[in-house]
mmCIF file of C-alpha atoms in Angstrom:
data_model
loop_
_atom_site.group_PDB
_atom_site.id
_atom_site.type_symbol
_atom_site.label_atom_id
_atom_site.label_comp_id
_atom_site.label_asym_id
_atom_site.label_seq_id
_atom_site.Cartn_x
_atom_site.Cartn_y
_atom_site.Cartn_z
ATOM 1 C CA MET A 1 0.000 0.000 0.000
ATOM 2 C CA GLU A 2 1.276 3.467 -0.897
ATOM 3 C CA SER A 3 2.659 5.372 2.097
ATOM 4 C CA VAL A 4 2.104 9.012 2.991
ATOM 5 C CA PHE A 5 5.695 9.800 2.034
ATOM 6 C CA GLU A 6 5.264 8.145 -1.360
ATOM 7 C CA ARG A 7 2.197 10.283 -1.982
ATOM 8 C CA VAL A 8 3.807 13.524 -0.823
ATOM 9 C CA GLU A 9 7.350 12.866 -2.106
ATOM 10 C CA PRO A 10 6.762 10.648 -5.181
ATOM 11 C CA GLY A 11 9.348 9.268 -7.561
ATOM 12 C CA ALA A 12 12.333 6.939 -7.466
ATOM 13 C CA ARG A 13 14.789 9.838 -7.065
ATOM 14 C CA ARG A 14 13.232 10.696 -3.708
ATOM 15 C CA ALA A 15 13.373 7.159 -2.344
ATOM 16 C CA HIS A 16 16.293 7.873 0.006
ATOM 17 C CA LYS A 17 14.634 11.063 1.259
ATOM 18 C CA ARG A 18 11.471 9.084 2.028
ATOM 19 C CA HIS A 19 13.561 6.448 3.795
ATOM 20 C CA ILE A 20 15.165 9.070 6.042
ATOM 21 C CA MET A 21 11.746 10.553 6.827
ATOM 22 C CA SER A 22 10.336 7.142 7.762
ATOM 23 C CA CYS A 23 13.306 6.394 10.006
ATOM 24 C CA ALA A 24 13.148 9.837 11.618
ATOM 25 C CA LEU A 25 9.439 9.401 12.332
ATOM 26 C CA ALA A 26 10.098 6.085 14.063
ATOM 27 C CA CYS A 27 12.908 7.625 16.131
ATOM 28 C CA PHE A 28 10.801 10.607 17.176
ATOM 29 C CA ASP A 29 7.952 8.306 18.176
ATOM 30 C CA GLU A 30 10.169 6.015 20.222
ATOM 31 C CA GLN A 31 12.481 8.573 21.850
ATOM 32 C CA GLY A 32 10.696 11.933 21.620
ATOM 33 C CA LEU A 33 11.619 15.076 19.736
ATOM 34 C CA GLU A 34 14.178 16.392 22.191
ATOM 35 C CA ALA A 35 16.038 13.151 22.808
ATOM 36 C CA THR A 36 16.334 12.188 19.147
ATOM 37 C CA THR A 37 19.489 13.464 17.496
ATOM 38 C CA ILE A 38 20.554 13.634 13.871
ATOM 39 C CA ASP A 39 23.078 10.886 14.605
ATOM 40 C CA THR A 40 20.309 8.674 16.019
ATOM 41 C CA ILE A 41 18.404 9.109 12.756
ATOM 42 C CA ARG A 42 21.570 8.561 10.710
ATOM 43 C CA GLN A 43 22.171 5.233 12.390
ATOM 44 C CA ARG A 44 18.537 4.147 12.014
ATOM 45 C CA ALA A 45 18.514 5.102 8.329
ATOM 46 C CA ASP A 46 22.009 3.697 7.675
ATOM 47 C CA SER A 47 22.703 7.013 5.981
ATOM 48 C CA SER A 48 25.283 9.772 6.195
ATOM 49 C CA ILE A 49 25.078 13.039 8.078
ATOM 50 C CA GLY A 50 25.754 14.810 4.772
ATOM 51 C CA SER A 51 22.788 13.166 3.087
ATOM 52 C CA ILE A 52 20.428 14.167 5.894
ATOM 53 C CA TYR A 53 21.676 17.760 5.848
ATOM 54 C CA HIS A 54 21.425 17.832 2.051
ATOM 55 C CA HIS A 55 17.723 16.991 2.171
ATOM 56 C CA PHE A 56 16.673 18.781 5.368
ATOM 57 C CA ARG A 57 19.479 21.192 6.438
ATOM 58 C CA ASN A 58 19.091 20.338 10.126
ATOM 59 C CA LYS A 59 16.875 18.645 12.693
ATOM 60 C CA GLU A 60 14.370 21.530 12.623
ATOM 61 C CA GLY A 61 14.079 21.123 8.872
ATOM 62 C CA LEU A 62 13.471 17.398 9.201
ATOM 63 C CA VAL A 63 10.774 17.926 11.840
ATOM 64 C CA ALA A 64 9.105 20.523 9.623
ATOM 65 C CA ALA A 65 9.331 18.256 6.555
ATOM 66 C CA LEU A 66 7.537 15.479 8.428
ATOM 67 C CA TYR A 67 4.923 17.868 9.772
ATOM 68 C CA PHE A 68 4.240 19.423 6.373
ATOM 69 C CA ALA A 69 4.065 15.993 4.724
ATOM 70 C CA ALA A 70 1.362 15.054 7.218
ATOM 71 C CA LEU A 71 -0.547 18.300 6.652
ATOM 72 C CA ASP A 72 -0.314 17.955 2.876
ATOM 73 C CA ASP A 73 -1.590 14.385 3.008
ATOM 74 C CA GLN A 74 -4.444 15.400 5.307
ATOM 75 C CA GLN A 75 -5.383 18.145 2.880
ATOM 76 C CA ALA A 76 -5.303 15.703 -0.026
ATOM 77 C CA CYS A 77 -7.861 13.583 1.830
ATOM 78 C CA MET A 78 -10.078 16.433 3.079
ATOM 79 C CA ALA A 79 -10.333 18.535 -0.074
ATOM 80 C CA PRO A 80 -12.061 15.947 -2.313
ATOM 81 C CA ALA A 81 -14.444 15.036 0.498
ATOM 82 C CA MET A 82 -15.582 18.645 0.897
ATOM 83 C CA GLU A 83 -15.718 19.235 -2.860
ATOM 84 C CA GLY A 84 -18.389 16.556 -3.080
ATOM 85 C CA ALA A 85 -20.603 18.307 -0.536
ATOM 86 C CA ALA A 86 -23.849 19.954 -1.600
ATOM 87 C CA THR A 87 -24.590 21.906 1.597
ATOM 88 C CA PRO A 88 -22.612 23.502 4.458
ATOM 89 C CA ARG A 89 -23.680 20.673 6.745
ATOM 90 C CA GLU A 90 -22.403 18.060 4.300
ATOM 91 C CA ALA A 91 -19.101 19.925 4.063
ATOM 92 C CA VAL A 92 -18.678 19.927 7.848
ATOM 93 C CA VAL A 93 -19.532 16.240 8.090
ATOM 94 C CA ALA A 94 -17.137 15.424 5.240
ATOM 95 C CA LEU A 95 -14.321 17.331 6.973
ATOM 96 C CA ILE A 96 -14.754 15.446 10.250
ATOM 97 C CA HIS A 97 -15.083 12.086 8.533
ATOM 98 C CA ALA A 98 -11.922 12.677 6.484
ATOM 99 C CA TYR A 99 -9.965 13.957 9.492
ATOM 100 C CA LEU A 100 -10.863 11.060 11.798
ATOM 101 C CA LYS A 101 -10.254 8.494 9.076
ATOM 102 C CA TRP A 102 -6.812 9.983 8.375
ATOM 103 C CA VAL A 103 -5.821 9.984 12.063
ATOM 104 C CA THR A 104 -6.946 6.383 12.467
ATOM 105 C CA GLU A 105 -5.026 5.213 9.392
ATOM 106 C CA GLN A 106 -1.929 7.346 10.067
ATOM 107 C CA ALA A 107 -1.658 7.080 13.839
ATOM 108 C CA LEU A 108 2.144 7.357 13.951
ATOM 109 C CA LEU A 109 2.157 10.582 11.940
ATOM 110 C CA ALA A 110 -0.837 11.959 13.817
ATOM 111 C CA ARG A 111 0.891 11.406 17.171
ATOM 112 C CA PHE A 112 4.011 13.101 15.813
ATOM 113 C CA MET A 113 1.914 16.095 14.697
ATOM 114 C CA PHE A 114 0.520 16.667 18.162
ATOM 115 C CA ARG A 115 4.006 16.486 19.673
ATOM 116 C CA ALA A 116 5.717 18.644 17.037
ATOM 117 C CA ARG A 117 3.109 21.367 16.486
ATOM 118 C CA ALA A 118 4.566 23.837 18.982
ATOM 119 C CA ALA A 119 8.116 23.339 17.672
ATOM 120 C CA VAL A 120 7.085 24.009 14.073
ATOM 121 C CA ALA A 121 4.838 26.942 14.958
ATOM 122 C CA GLY A 122 7.538 28.548 17.097
ATOM 123 C CA GLY A 123 10.423 27.982 14.703
ATOM 124 C CA PRO A 124 11.686 29.265 11.348
ATOM 125 C CA PHE A 125 9.032 27.321 9.416
ATOM 126 C CA ASN A 126 6.070 29.157 10.902
ATOM 127 C CA GLU A 127 5.227 30.982 7.668
ATOM 128 C CA GLY A 128 5.053 27.695 5.798
ATOM 129 C CA LEU A 129 2.729 26.376 8.486
ATOM 130 C CA LYS A 130 0.450 29.400 8.164
ATOM 131 C CA ALA A 131 0.254 28.983 4.392
ATOM 132 C CA ARG A 132 -0.692 25.326 4.691
ATOM 133 C CA ASN A 133 -3.310 25.994 7.345
ATOM 134 C CA LYS A 134 -4.841 28.660 5.125
ATOM 135 C CA ALA A 135 -5.084 26.197 2.253
ATOM 136 C CA ARG A 136 -6.326 23.483 4.593
ATOM 137 C CA TYR A 137 -9.363 25.449 5.721
ATOM 138 C CA GLY A 138 -9.951 27.598 2.637
ATOM 139 C CA ALA A 139 -12.665 25.435 1.079
ATOM 140 C CA LEU A 140 -14.358 24.949 4.423
ATOM 141 C CA LEU A 141 -14.484 28.673 5.132
ATOM 142 C CA GLU A 142 -16.168 29.223 1.776
ATOM 143 C CA TRP A 143 -18.874 26.774 2.795
ATOM 144 C CA LEU A 144 -19.234 28.439 6.182
ATOM 145 C CA GLU A 145 -19.671 31.846 4.566
ATOM 146 C CA LYS A 146 -22.420 30.421 2.375
ATOM 147 C CA GLY A 147 -24.045 28.972 5.475
ATOM 148 C CA VAL A 148 -23.909 32.299 7.305
ATOM 149 C CA LYS A 149 -25.555 34.062 4.356
ATOM 150 C CA ALA A 150 -28.245 31.386 4.225
ATOM 151 C CA GLY A 151 -28.913 31.712 7.955
ATOM 152 C CA GLU A 152 -27.775 28.133 8.640
ATOM 153 C CA ILE A 153 -24.495 28.927 10.402
ATOM 154 C CA ARG A 154 -23.787 31.409 13.172
ATOM 155 C CA ALA A 155 -21.733 34.455 12.273
ATOM 156 C CA LEU A 156 -18.687 34.002 14.489
ATOM 157 C CA PRO A 157 -15.130 35.343 14.447
ATOM 158 C CA ARG A 158 -13.478 33.647 11.474
ATOM 159 C CA GLU A 159 -10.561 32.365 13.517
ATOM 160 C CA THR A 160 -12.834 30.428 15.892
ATOM 161 C CA TYR A 161 -14.392 28.067 13.362
ATOM 162 C CA ALA A 162 -11.490 25.628 13.042
ATOM 163 C CA SER A 163 -11.273 25.153 16.820
ATOM 164 C CA LEU A 164 -15.021 24.706 17.164
ATOM 165 C CA LEU A 165 -15.248 22.214 14.320
ATOM 166 C CA ILE A 166 -12.098 20.150 14.867
ATOM 167 C CA GLY A 167 -11.437 20.753 18.566
ATOM 168 C CA GLN A 168 -13.673 18.059 20.039
ATOM 169 C CA ALA A 169 -12.569 15.393 17.576
ATOM 170 C CA GLU A 170 -8.944 16.440 17.993
ATOM 171 C CA ASN A 171 -9.154 16.119 21.770
ATOM 172 C CA TYR A 172 -10.459 12.574 21.434
ATOM 173 C CA CYS A 173 -7.733 11.742 18.923
ATOM 174 C CA ARG A 174 -5.090 12.898 21.395
ATOM 175 C CA ALA A 175 -6.578 10.638 24.075
ATOM 176 C CA TRP A 176 -6.658 7.666 21.683
ATOM 177 C CA LEU A 177 -3.133 8.217 20.402
ATOM 178 C CA SER A 178 -1.800 8.366 23.964
ATOM 179 C CA GLY A 179 -3.695 5.204 24.955
ATOM 180 C CA ARG A 180 -6.121 6.888 27.358
ATOM 181 C CA VAL A 181 -9.152 5.620 25.417
ATOM 182 C CA LYS A 182 -9.481 2.382 23.439
ATOM 183 C CA GLY A 183 -12.056 3.024 20.704
ATOM 184 C CA ASP A 184 -10.400 4.313 17.543
ATOM 185 C CA PRO A 185 -11.640 7.715 16.278
ATOM 186 C CA THR A 186 -13.710 6.276 13.423
ATOM 187 C CA SER A 187 -15.811 4.300 15.913
ATOM 188 C CA HIS A 188 -17.315 7.644 17.017
ATOM 189 C CA ILE A 189 -17.232 9.370 13.653
ATOM 190 C CA ASP A 190 -20.940 10.274 13.508
ATOM 191 C CA VAL A 191 -20.919 11.570 17.089
ATOM 192 C CA PHE A 192 -18.116 14.026 16.366
ATOM 193 C CA ALA A 193 -19.536 15.018 12.983
ATOM 194 C CA GLU A 194 -22.842 15.927 14.630
ATOM 195 C CA ALA A 195 -21.067 17.736 17.480
ATOM 196 C CA ALA A 196 -19.041 19.760 14.972
ATOM 197 C CA TRP A 197 -22.152 20.793 13.076
ATOM 198 C CA ARG A 198 -24.054 21.781 16.218
ATOM 199 C CA SER A 199 -21.090 23.886 17.386
ATOM 200 C CA VAL A 200 -21.526 26.285 14.456
ATOM 201 C CA ALA A 201 -25.086 25.773 13.253
ATOM 202 C CA VAL A 202 -28.097 27.980 13.908
ATOM 203 C CA ILE A 203 -30.234 25.577 15.926
ATOM 204 C CA PRO A 204 -33.984 26.398 15.825
#
């Protein structure tokens, strides 16, 4: 089955880069972001320090590359789902379904994202993160604006919608990824989709 890295970094010429990313992800998951060093990753990947620096510059660059690969793959799953929606409610439901399905299928990357978010947001790759988040929620915000005009969705500060819609599902995903709850996110997919809709909808 095609991996996230094969989808985001396709082609035979990028095979070694994908291999380093896979090894780095495993190291970060096992040892944590702080404890994992470039040399740890080099040994795991049976690579050279020069090759890692060629592809990623440094550890921060490697962390960001993994994080952006995850975001890009999420977006590739969410966008088609929302494009097929016919109403704002369908778009919200499609977003939650796609998000929870991705987390369930890509648990290792999803756990890394939660751990690495602050490091990427607070580092030199913050602008790249902002650009991806804008693209990630662009289609959804268009649907929300249509819903507000139609009187179906509450007019709220634009920056609050993502937290309201994803926040509850995201909190559960964190608990599942850390082992605090057993049921995988897709087992509650309809519950969180309905909760997301009710968080922004005009309820009669």
